[in-house]
């Protein structure tokens, strides 16, 4: 079945760039997502990329997709303390009727002032 | 900005009791989902729903679970006889199926005692 893996933890200083990485196994992914979860809160859609793209930029966020290596990354430029949260990578496949998402375990980003 | 809303935000129940979690998806969306996140674990897919029927369900979604769209706006998850291990955050999500955007609600935290 599908599997999505992320490193558990990332610590950066305020103002630096953060890069959160994700690997997935299903080559039939249609979309790949990044969600942000603050403590006790829901899953906030940050950005997503269609599988035929290799890059997407949205303000401070840059998503890079290497489909050959099944590797996705999220770069946050000028990281702020408000960016501290858990970031989930997820893939959406088209090989089932429900188009469900498979999530990684989340990367906890800690931003130090 | 349109959003997925969920009620209640937190429910405490006794083991064996029935629970209904409610969701109002975004109004023009056609695909609806329930996911759950046990504390400290991955977000897991439960069920997807389209055209008034379940389109896919996971192994977690056993006979104790059911979903319904009783009217044009609500989408509910019922757990008939709750178990301790049902304690989790339950997330509703929706998408229109045409774009990649898949939005989650803030979640309903279920605590089974």
mmCIF file of C-alpha atoms in Angstrom:
data_model
loop_
_atom_site.group_PDB
_atom_site.id
_atom_site.type_symbol
_atom_site.label_atom_id
_atom_site.label_comp_id
_atom_site.label_asym_id
_atom_site.label_seq_id
_atom_site.Cartn_x
_atom_site.Cartn_y
_atom_site.Cartn_z
ATOM 1 C CA UNK A 1 0.000 0.000 0.000
ATOM 2 C CA UNK A 2 0.901 3.661 -0.044
ATOM 3 C CA UNK A 3 3.406 4.950 2.480
ATOM 4 C CA UNK A 4 4.532 8.488 3.244
ATOM 5 C CA UNK A 5 7.558 9.217 5.425
ATOM 6 C CA UNK A 6 8.815 12.399 7.041
ATOM 7 C CA UNK A 7 11.529 13.228 9.516
ATOM 8 C CA UNK A 8 10.161 13.854 12.983
ATOM 9 C CA UNK A 9 11.710 17.124 13.963
ATOM 10 C CA UNK A 10 13.335 20.275 12.571
ATOM 11 C CA UNK A 11 14.697 23.224 14.498
ATOM 12 C CA UNK A 12 15.664 26.532 12.860
ATOM 13 C CA UNK A 13 16.380 30.101 13.907
ATOM 14 C CA UNK A 14 13.962 32.883 13.143
ATOM 15 C CA UNK A 15 14.744 34.419 9.763
ATOM 16 C CA UNK A 16 16.410 31.284 8.393
ATOM 17 C CA UNK A 17 14.863 29.067 5.723
ATOM 18 C CA UNK A 18 13.266 25.779 6.744
ATOM 19 C CA UNK A 19 13.187 22.766 4.471
ATOM 20 C CA UNK A 20 10.858 19.911 5.371
ATOM 21 C CA UNK A 21 11.242 16.720 3.385
ATOM 22 C CA UNK A 22 8.872 13.922 2.540
ATOM 23 C CA UNK A 23 9.122 10.676 0.587
ATOM 24 C CA UNK A 24 6.266 8.625 -0.768
ATOM 25 C CA UNK A 25 5.918 5.296 -2.475
ATOM 26 C CA UNK A 26 2.879 5.455 -4.748
ATOM 27 C CA UNK A 27 3.824 6.422 -8.284
ATOM 28 C CA UNK A 28 0.184 7.030 -9.196
ATOM 29 C CA UNK A 29 -0.089 10.080 -6.937
ATOM 30 C CA UNK A 30 -2.150 12.844 -8.500
ATOM 31 C CA UNK A 31 -1.677 15.598 -5.955
ATOM 32 C CA UNK A 32 0.701 16.092 -3.060
ATOM 33 C CA UNK A 33 -0.154 18.317 -0.134
ATOM 34 C CA UNK A 34 1.324 20.175 2.763
ATOM 35 C CA UNK A 35 -0.845 20.784 5.813
ATOM 36 C CA UNK A 36 0.019 22.722 8.957
ATOM 37 C CA UNK A 37 -1.305 21.746 12.368
ATOM 38 C CA UNK A 38 -0.882 24.032 15.356
ATOM 39 C CA UNK A 39 -1.354 22.612 18.867
ATOM 40 C CA UNK A 40 -4.937 21.496 19.444
ATOM 41 C CA UNK A 41 -6.043 22.786 16.064
ATOM 42 C CA UNK A 42 -7.158 21.335 12.753
ATOM 43 C CA UNK A 43 -5.302 20.684 9.527
ATOM 44 C CA UNK A 44 -4.720 23.882 7.606
ATOM 45 C CA UNK A 45 -4.092 23.439 3.882
ATOM 46 C CA UNK A 46 -0.879 25.329 3.113
ATOM 47 C CA UNK A 47 -0.276 24.377 -0.471
ATOM 48 C CA UNK A 48 -0.498 21.506 -2.903
ATOM 49 C CA UNK A 49 1.133 20.514 -6.150
ATOM 50 C CA UNK A 50 -0.152 18.534 -9.085
ATOM 51 C CA UNK A 51 2.025 15.562 -9.884
ATOM 52 C CA UNK A 52 2.983 16.808 -13.352
ATOM 53 C CA UNK A 53 4.614 19.909 -11.879
ATOM 54 C CA UNK A 54 8.051 20.051 -10.323
ATOM 55 C CA UNK A 55 7.819 23.339 -8.483
ATOM 56 C CA UNK A 56 5.213 25.638 -7.026
ATOM 57 C CA UNK A 57 5.823 28.918 -5.225
ATOM 58 C CA UNK A 58 3.325 30.713 -3.053
ATOM 59 C CA UNK A 59 4.704 33.723 -1.158
ATOM 60 C CA UNK A 60 7.167 32.339 1.421
ATOM 61 C CA UNK A 61 6.426 28.730 0.502
ATOM 62 C CA UNK A 62 8.189 26.760 -2.224
ATOM 63 C CA UNK A 63 7.253 23.184 -2.994
ATOM 64 C CA UNK A 64 9.654 21.008 -4.962
ATOM 65 C CA UNK A 65 8.614 17.665 -6.376
ATOM 66 C CA UNK A 66 11.039 15.070 -7.693
ATOM 67 C CA UNK A 67 8.712 12.485 -9.151
ATOM 68 C CA UNK A 68 11.512 10.146 -10.188
ATOM 69 C CA UNK A 69 12.773 9.893 -6.609
ATOM 70 C CA UNK A 70 9.268 10.286 -5.118
ATOM 71 C CA UNK A 71 10.536 13.143 -2.977
ATOM 72 C CA UNK A 72 8.616 16.244 -1.966
ATOM 73 C CA UNK A 73 9.932 19.206 -0.018
ATOM 74 C CA UNK A 74 8.495 22.343 1.507
ATOM 75 C CA UNK A 75 10.742 25.351 1.880
ATOM 76 C CA UNK A 76 9.627 28.167 4.154
ATOM 77 C CA UNK A 77 11.606 31.348 3.561
ATOM 78 C CA UNK A 78 12.265 33.811 6.397
ATOM 79 C CA UNK A 79 10.819 31.423 8.993
ATOM 80 C CA UNK A 80 8.916 33.124 11.811
ATOM 81 C CA UNK A 81 8.052 31.929 15.324
ATOM 82 C CA UNK A 82 4.440 31.702 14.153
ATOM 83 C CA UNK A 83 5.529 28.984 11.733
ATOM 84 C CA UNK A 84 6.198 26.641 14.664
ATOM 85 C CA UNK A 85 3.796 23.747 14.153
ATOM 86 C CA UNK A 86 3.585 20.201 12.834
ATOM 87 C CA UNK A 87 3.728 19.951 9.047
ATOM 88 C CA UNK A 88 2.106 17.000 7.334
ATOM 89 C CA UNK A 89 2.875 15.809 3.864
ATOM 90 C CA UNK A 90 0.081 13.846 2.150
ATOM 91 C CA UNK A 91 -0.392 12.181 -1.188
ATOM 92 C CA UNK A 92 -3.631 11.708 -3.062
ATOM 93 C CA UNK A 93 -3.881 8.833 -5.479
ATOM 94 C CA UNK A 94 -6.287 8.188 -8.250
ATOM 95 C CA UNK A 95 -6.210 4.420 -8.027
ATOM 96 C CA UNK A 96 -9.283 4.114 -5.878
ATOM 97 C CA UNK A 97 -12.810 5.406 -5.988
ATOM 98 C CA UNK A 98 -12.431 7.656 -2.989
ATOM 99 C CA UNK A 99 -9.322 9.665 -3.876
ATOM 100 C CA UNK A 100 -8.222 9.426 -0.277
ATOM 101 C CA UNK A 101 -5.125 11.033 1.199
ATOM 102 C CA UNK A 102 -2.305 9.119 2.820
ATOM 103 C CA UNK A 103 -0.487 11.188 5.415
ATOM 104 C CA UNK A 104 3.053 11.166 6.685
ATOM 105 C CA UNK A 105 3.687 11.179 10.394
ATOM 106 C CA UNK A 106 4.342 14.915 10.502
ATOM 107 C CA UNK A 107 7.454 17.014 11.058
ATOM 108 C CA UNK A 108 7.488 19.200 14.130
ATOM 109 C CA UNK A 109 9.074 22.540 13.225
ATOM 110 C CA UNK A 110 10.475 24.562 16.089
ATOM 111 C CA UNK A 111 11.518 28.133 15.344
ATOM 112 C CA UNK A 112 13.863 29.704 17.867
ATOM 113 C CA UNK A 113 13.877 33.489 18.254
ATOM 114 C CA UNK B 1 -13.211 32.116 2.775
ATOM 115 C CA UNK B 2 -15.467 29.035 2.820
ATOM 116 C CA UNK B 3 -14.653 26.469 5.470
ATOM 117 C CA UNK B 4 -15.580 23.053 6.734
ATOM 118 C CA UNK B 5 -17.233 23.260 10.146
ATOM 119 C CA UNK B 6 -17.478 20.493 12.709
ATOM 120 C CA UNK B 7 -19.470 19.999 15.901
ATOM 121 C CA UNK B 8 -18.954 19.302 18.704
ATOM 122 C CA UNK B 9 -15.400 20.468 19.195
ATOM 123 C CA UNK B 10 -15.030 18.060 22.108
ATOM 124 C CA UNK B 11 -17.226 15.213 23.320
ATOM 125 C CA UNK B 12 -16.710 13.008 26.330
ATOM 126 C CA UNK B 13 -18.677 9.769 26.412
ATOM 127 C CA UNK B 14 -18.870 6.517 28.299
ATOM 128 C CA UNK B 15 -17.717 3.303 26.661
ATOM 129 C CA UNK B 16 -20.596 1.608 24.854
ATOM 130 C CA UNK B 17 -22.484 4.830 24.145
ATOM 131 C CA UNK B 18 -23.409 6.028 20.682
ATOM 132 C CA UNK B 19 -21.778 9.178 19.352
ATOM 133 C CA UNK B 20 -22.647 11.308 16.348
ATOM 134 C CA UNK B 21 -20.104 13.767 14.990
ATOM 135 C CA UNK B 22 -21.386 16.410 12.636
ATOM 136 C CA UNK B 23 -19.795 18.217 9.731
ATOM 137 C CA UNK B 24 -20.928 20.892 7.325
ATOM 138 C CA UNK B 25 -18.734 20.616 4.213
ATOM 139 C CA UNK B 26 -18.087 23.521 1.892
ATOM 140 C CA UNK B 27 -21.311 24.126 -0.007
ATOM 141 C CA UNK B 28 -20.326 23.341 -3.608
ATOM 142 C CA UNK B 29 -18.182 20.344 -2.712
ATOM 143 C CA UNK B 30 -19.121 16.853 -3.824
ATOM 144 C CA UNK B 31 -16.673 14.533 -2.062
ATOM 145 C CA UNK B 32 -16.655 14.139 1.698
ATOM 146 C CA UNK B 33 -14.285 12.373 4.020
ATOM 147 C CA UNK B 34 -13.721 11.392 7.623
ATOM 148 C CA UNK B 35 -10.238 10.960 9.008
ATOM 149 C CA UNK B 36 -9.053 10.394 12.537
ATOM 150 C CA UNK B 37 -5.884 11.128 14.452
ATOM 151 C CA UNK B 38 -5.147 9.242 17.623
ATOM 152 C CA UNK B 39 -2.990 11.348 19.916
ATOM 153 C CA UNK B 40 0.607 11.340 18.710
ATOM 154 C CA UNK B 41 -0.127 9.184 15.667
ATOM 155 C CA UNK B 42 -0.654 9.655 11.943
ATOM 156 C CA UNK B 43 -3.818 11.032 10.434
ATOM 157 C CA UNK B 44 -5.700 7.968 9.180
ATOM 158 C CA UNK B 45 -8.349 7.693 6.486
ATOM 159 C CA UNK B 46 -11.707 6.307 7.581
ATOM 160 C CA UNK B 47 -14.192 6.764 4.764
ATOM 161 C CA UNK B 48 -15.002 8.716 1.620
ATOM 162 C CA UNK B 49 -18.495 9.559 0.426
ATOM 163 C CA UNK B 50 -19.711 10.654 -2.974
ATOM 164 C CA UNK B 51 -23.076 10.763 -4.667
ATOM 165 C CA UNK B 52 -24.845 9.678 -1.482
ATOM 166 C CA UNK B 53 -22.857 6.537 -0.972
ATOM 167 C CA UNK B 54 -19.597 5.337 0.485
ATOM 168 C CA UNK B 55 -16.949 5.219 -2.245
ATOM 169 C CA UNK B 56 -14.137 3.808 -0.132
ATOM 170 C CA UNK B 57 -13.522 2.817 3.456
ATOM 171 C CA UNK B 58 -10.528 1.662 5.452
ATOM 172 C CA UNK B 59 -10.154 -1.351 7.721
ATOM 173 C CA UNK B 60 -10.774 0.933 10.690
ATOM 174 C CA UNK B 61 -14.274 1.705 9.419
ATOM 175 C CA UNK B 62 -15.965 -1.433 10.711
ATOM 176 C CA UNK B 63 -19.626 -2.167 11.410
ATOM 177 C CA UNK B 64 -19.591 0.159 14.414
ATOM 178 C CA UNK B 65 -19.163 3.147 12.105
ATOM 179 C CA UNK B 66 -21.629 4.663 9.694
ATOM 180 C CA UNK B 67 -21.904 7.872 7.715
ATOM 181 C CA UNK B 68 -24.900 9.751 6.477
ATOM 182 C CA UNK B 69 -25.777 12.870 4.584
ATOM 183 C CA UNK B 70 -29.246 13.431 6.017
ATOM 184 C CA UNK B 71 -29.884 16.688 4.174
ATOM 185 C CA UNK B 72 -28.150 18.913 1.659
ATOM 186 C CA UNK B 73 -25.640 20.321 4.089
ATOM 187 C CA UNK B 74 -24.722 17.957 6.935
ATOM 188 C CA UNK B 75 -22.398 14.970 6.809
ATOM 189 C CA UNK B 76 -22.350 12.839 9.950
ATOM 190 C CA UNK B 77 -20.196 10.082 11.405
ATOM 191 C CA UNK B 78 -21.882 7.745 13.857
ATOM 192 C CA UNK B 79 -20.101 5.362 16.172
ATOM 193 C CA UNK B 80 -22.682 2.935 17.529
ATOM 194 C CA UNK B 81 -20.959 1.551 20.602
ATOM 195 C CA UNK B 82 -17.821 3.459 21.453
ATOM 196 C CA UNK B 83 -14.664 1.749 22.671
ATOM 197 C CA UNK B 84 -11.747 3.237 24.579
ATOM 198 C CA UNK B 85 -9.613 3.015 21.443
ATOM 199 C CA UNK B 86 -12.042 5.244 19.547
ATOM 200 C CA UNK B 87 -10.666 8.188 21.518
ATOM 201 C CA UNK B 88 -9.138 10.445 18.873
ATOM 202 C CA UNK B 89 -9.535 13.666 16.950
ATOM 203 C CA UNK B 90 -11.951 13.154 14.077
ATOM 204 C CA UNK B 91 -11.543 15.355 11.028
ATOM 205 C CA UNK B 92 -14.072 15.947 8.302
ATOM 206 C CA UNK B 93 -12.846 17.061 4.873
ATOM 207 C CA UNK B 94 -14.349 17.998 1.537
ATOM 208 C CA UNK B 95 -13.339 18.734 -2.027
ATOM 209 C CA UNK B 96 -15.135 19.598 -5.247
ATOM 210 C CA UNK B 97 -13.108 17.009 -7.128
ATOM 211 C CA UNK B 98 -12.136 19.413 -9.906
ATOM 212 C CA UNK B 99 -9.205 21.121 -8.240
ATOM 213 C CA UNK B 100 -6.614 19.734 -5.900
ATOM 214 C CA UNK B 101 -7.883 21.647 -2.901
ATOM 215 C CA UNK B 102 -9.029 19.425 -0.054
ATOM 216 C CA UNK B 103 -10.085 21.264 3.067
ATOM 217 C CA UNK B 104 -10.313 19.936 6.582
ATOM 218 C CA UNK B 105 -12.425 21.075 9.483
ATOM 219 C CA UNK B 106 -11.039 21.960 12.906
ATOM 220 C CA UNK B 107 -11.791 18.488 14.201
ATOM 221 C CA UNK B 108 -13.955 16.933 16.898
ATOM 222 C CA UNK B 109 -12.077 15.507 19.834
ATOM 223 C CA UNK B 110 -13.731 12.349 21.156
ATOM 224 C CA UNK B 111 -12.793 11.057 24.589
ATOM 225 C CA UNK B 112 -14.174 7.659 25.576
ATOM 226 C CA UNK B 113 -14.024 6.834 29.289
#
